[in-house]
Amino acid sequence: MSDSRDALRNLPPEQLLLLKKRLKEAKEAATGGESLSVLRDDDNLPLSFAQLRIWWMGQLASESTLYNTSDTLYLTGPLDISTLEYSIDKVVHRHEVLRTTFEQINEEPRQRIHERMTVPLSVIDLFHLSPAQHELEIQRTVDALSRQPMDLQHGPLLQLYLLRLGAQSHVFHIVVHHIVTDSMDVFIQDLFRYYEAAMTGQPPALPKLTMQYADFAIRQRQRLTGSRAAALRDYWRARLADAPSLLELPTDLPRPPAKSYQGANYIFTLPPSLTDALKQLSRQTNLTLFATMLTGFQLLLYRYSGQEDFCLGTPISQRFEEELAPLVGLFTNNIVLRCRLDPATRFMELLQQVRVALLDVFGHADLPFEQLVDLVQPRRDLSYTPLFQVMFAMQEVLVSEQIGQIQLSRRMWADSGQAKFDLLLYMWERPEGLTGLFEYSTDLFKEEMLAHMASHFETLLTAIVDDPKQRLDAIPLLTESERHYLLTAQNQTESDCDLSQTVLTHFEEVVRCNPDRLALVSDEEQLTYAQLNSRANQLAWYLRSQGVGPDVVVGVCVERSVEMVVALLGILKAGGAYLPLGVDLPPGRLNAILRDSSAALLLIQQRFAPLLHGMGHRIFCLDSSHSLLDAMDESNVPQESHPANLAYVIYTSGSTGQPKGVMNTQEAILNRLLWMQRRYGLGATDCVLQKTPFTFDVSVWEFFWPLMVGARLALAAPDGHKDPAYLRDVILRHQVSCIHFVPSMLHFFVRQKGVEVCQSLRYVICSGEELPYMSQELFFARFPATELHNLYGPTEAAIDVSSWECQRATEPQRIPIGYPIDNSQLYVLDDRMEPVPSGVSGELYIGGVGLARGYLKRPELTAARFVPNPFGEAGSRLYQTGDLARYRADGALEFLGRRDSQVKLRGLRIELEEIEHTLRQHAAVSAAVVSHALDESGGQLIAYLVARPPHALSPSTLREFLRHKLPEYMIPARFVFMDAFPLTSSGKIDRHHLPLP
């Protein structure tokens, strides 16, 4: 592997002179201007620093083939095998490192150089195969041969194989341990010079070796002392200060707790025309092709990860001195490139930045990577490599060469089945064009991801050569066909459902056809459809008399009960929109919501009247007004509301400290419910359990879906949704066939003793949080015949906009949120509202009829979050969710988390900034940060606080303070008191280094 040495060789003259000057200065600083003499003790030879790292890895996993490297040559022509074996022996004798093994002396690893070591040539006969079978069998064979462990203590660490295909057709396969050499170029060159010389009777044209690799290892240690070593350490300490420890590329699989180093290869070739254009751009900018390709790869990584600051590795050869050039050995040093990209930068500007950075880094490249890791002391994690996880290497590869009567050519690269890093990209030039090989971790990636990445790299490079002055964030990654697929084909969700009606139209039709069918059951009472309709009509007529009509908001503050269902139906029948108010809300928050909503009337139960005392709102007590309601008309109220009118207003957490009301329409909720019926098909014998607090929008479908299709609605007892044992009993009692869980509650439910007796369950619906893989697998272990569905959607888009039917998985994976529901469009976009490729993270935007009207009395916020749809009809909108997502290869969406401070805890949406804002209102709090920590129960909130002198703080004091201002679910479970918060180099709070309680 020539790696970055080729980049140095091809540097423009003035840059090469500068680099040589720096290296000369470095050498003189290390040696005081004197040449270093090498005094060898062959009984106590140290390892080079690179060898030492590999040796330690070998002690941890002696059977690993991670550091096996291989090369494969096709030999066409008359081959004399005995002469080839003679030549092998000569090369092994010429280079000490090829007859070196490694042992421990006084508990320290040392090199042992053998006077003689025979490296056999194993001949494998494939004469019996037809030419059509050769390629497949060759690939299978060289892959298998490359995966044989080597013994560092006994050797040999070079394995040679000859596959005989025919009389004049052979494949020469070389496998060598990386501790011996970083490239087989010198070995191959020397081998065939010996071979050619032996065949012609001439002496081999080889330079005399003035030193061996063991001498280099000794000299390396001598040089890394004194002022030069100190200067190198100072340079790298400054360059990597506050560098991110991880490049977070999108992955197909969750990162495991520890790397397995299992890997695979994916090879691609760029068109010759693009290769020529890239060379032309390099010449125009006075750069090497290596620098151009490296810059393009940095851009690809930025566009895939979204990170503007990350570290990338590249190998550089330390064969700067002529006496090292003819040696076989491990001379490469992995250097770390700090990549900082500004989206507004032009690509031409980035090229020049990379050129300057390369010169600077190459001038300080002689600090061994192993010492760099010790110097920087990055956070150690067994799941990824330190300092960088992605590497780029540009190779100068022998493609074809004539040696006497033998034609040498490379056409195949063995797949070792290993990967040292998350991702490594080799690039080299062939007649067909620039070729790339992705060596990737199969812990993280599937082949489809690498195929996409290769395609996007080609698209990116094509756009760069067409116009290298483009902004980095404007350079396209997608082909036109990909763009059409992501924007249009993925969103073909139009359905022929009639949205000119309302939920009530369907409910009243069920009443007309099946008046005596059981509609509603609770622990205390039950109602038929006719009885429920009559009571809802009586309330509706009363509400009409109080001025309730289209878009008039009516508050409801009741516990889960028959009265709650009657209230919601009655408000809708009157034409109004209901506003759910939790009975556990603090008075201050309740009053703020009521003031903001301008609710015309409040429907309550008598026992909650004190909660609303003194707030100045009109109140109607449902459970103490029976005589008034009994006197009202029981007939259906003529509907005045239309699809565009409001159905309900739900308040969610707000980052400014004030909750915001989301206005959802009749059309939006009807579309959502019609999709649900088409997808799941409830019948007369089905029963849906309503257990979700009605301040959470999942309750909307729990209430109205069964009632609009003639199924039964069963009401859980107040707070019954928190008790798995109670839920098991109520499912059995009412033979519930459909139920909703937030994933954290599902986890507790399926672990409840005896839940497997709930065989009436046909559908279990999850939403509100990310569904963990383990919860899914535990569910199927208990309920193998029940369907589990994972849904996603914000309150601003009528409950849910995507769905996924879960299946038992053979390996841990992220559970998708699936595909868009009817009449909904989902787009994953970058910061410029352009689609990102499949597999790449972007922000999720939602379009379609399910969108809310907006935020009540918040036109600025509505305009900011409900934006014009650049892909739809004029006047259409998109909702900017703030959620990160990506498309899988099969078109399903995966939820990746929030891009802001909003979280979901047990299905309830929480703005962390609102809690921080409230905490800072306490006189004793100087600063506050709130984080969300995941655990088995679904997570908990942790508050970090700095007290304002001379005050002291206690958790109990803060909890009591917050209870007057926030609902219980927004009060942190843990409080951590600190003298000061950790800060980043830019002075911002470093949330990643806040201590765990």
Short mmCIF file of N, CA and C in Angstrom, two decimals, residues 67-73 146 173-178 184 413-414 416:
data_model
loop_
_atom_site.label_atom_id
_atom_site.label_comp_id
_atom_site.label_asym_id
_atom_site.label_seq_id
_atom_site.Cartn_x
_atom_site.Cartn_y
_atom_site.Cartn_z
N TYR A 67 -5.83 -8.70 11.46
CA TYR A 67 -4.66 -8.07 10.87
C TYR A 67 -4.04 -8.91 9.74
N ASN A 68 -4.80 -9.84 9.20
CA ASN A 68 -4.38 -10.50 7.97
C ASN A 68 -4.61 -9.56 6.80
N THR A 69 -3.59 -9.35 5.99
CA THR A 69 -3.76 -8.59 4.75
C THR A 69 -3.38 -9.49 3.59
N SER A 70 -3.97 -9.24 2.45
CA SER A 70 -3.75 -10.16 1.33
C SER A 70 -3.63 -9.42 0.02
N ASP A 71 -3.07 -10.10 -0.94
CA ASP A 71 -2.93 -9.59 -2.30
C ASP A 71 -3.09 -10.77 -3.25
N THR A 72 -3.68 -10.52 -4.40
CA THR A 72 -3.94 -11.59 -5.36
C THR A 72 -3.48 -11.15 -6.74
N LEU A 73 -2.63 -11.96 -7.37
CA LEU A 73 -2.10 -11.67 -8.70
C LEU A 73 -2.49 -12.79 -9.65
N SER A 146 -7.55 -16.30 3.21
CA SER A 146 -7.24 -15.04 3.89
C SER A 146 -7.74 -15.02 5.32
N HIS A 173 -1.66 -16.03 -4.60
CA HIS A 173 -2.34 -15.36 -3.49
C HIS A 173 -1.40 -15.24 -2.30
N ILE A 174 -1.27 -14.03 -1.79
CA ILE A 174 -0.34 -13.72 -0.71
C ILE A 174 -1.14 -13.29 0.52
N VAL A 175 -0.87 -13.90 1.64
CA VAL A 175 -1.48 -13.48 2.91
C VAL A 175 -0.34 -13.19 3.88
N VAL A 176 -0.36 -12.02 4.48
CA VAL A 176 0.71 -11.62 5.39
C VAL A 176 0.08 -10.94 6.60
N HIS A 177 0.71 -11.12 7.74
CA HIS A 177 0.23 -10.43 8.95
C HIS A 177 0.69 -8.98 8.89
N HIS A 178 -0.21 -8.09 9.26
CA HIS A 178 0.06 -6.66 9.16
C HIS A 178 1.23 -6.23 10.06
N MET A 184 2.46 -5.18 0.15
CA MET A 184 3.21 -6.26 -0.50
C MET A 184 3.93 -5.76 -1.75
N TRP A 413 -9.88 -8.81 -5.22
CA TRP A 413 -9.43 -8.49 -3.87
C TRP A 413 -10.14 -9.42 -2.91
N ALA A 414 -9.38 -10.08 -2.07
CA ALA A 414 -9.97 -11.03 -1.13
C ALA A 414 -10.77 -10.29 -0.07
N SER A 416 -11.58 -10.46 3.62
CA SER A 416 -11.07 -11.12 4.82
C SER A 416 -12.16 -11.42 5.84
#
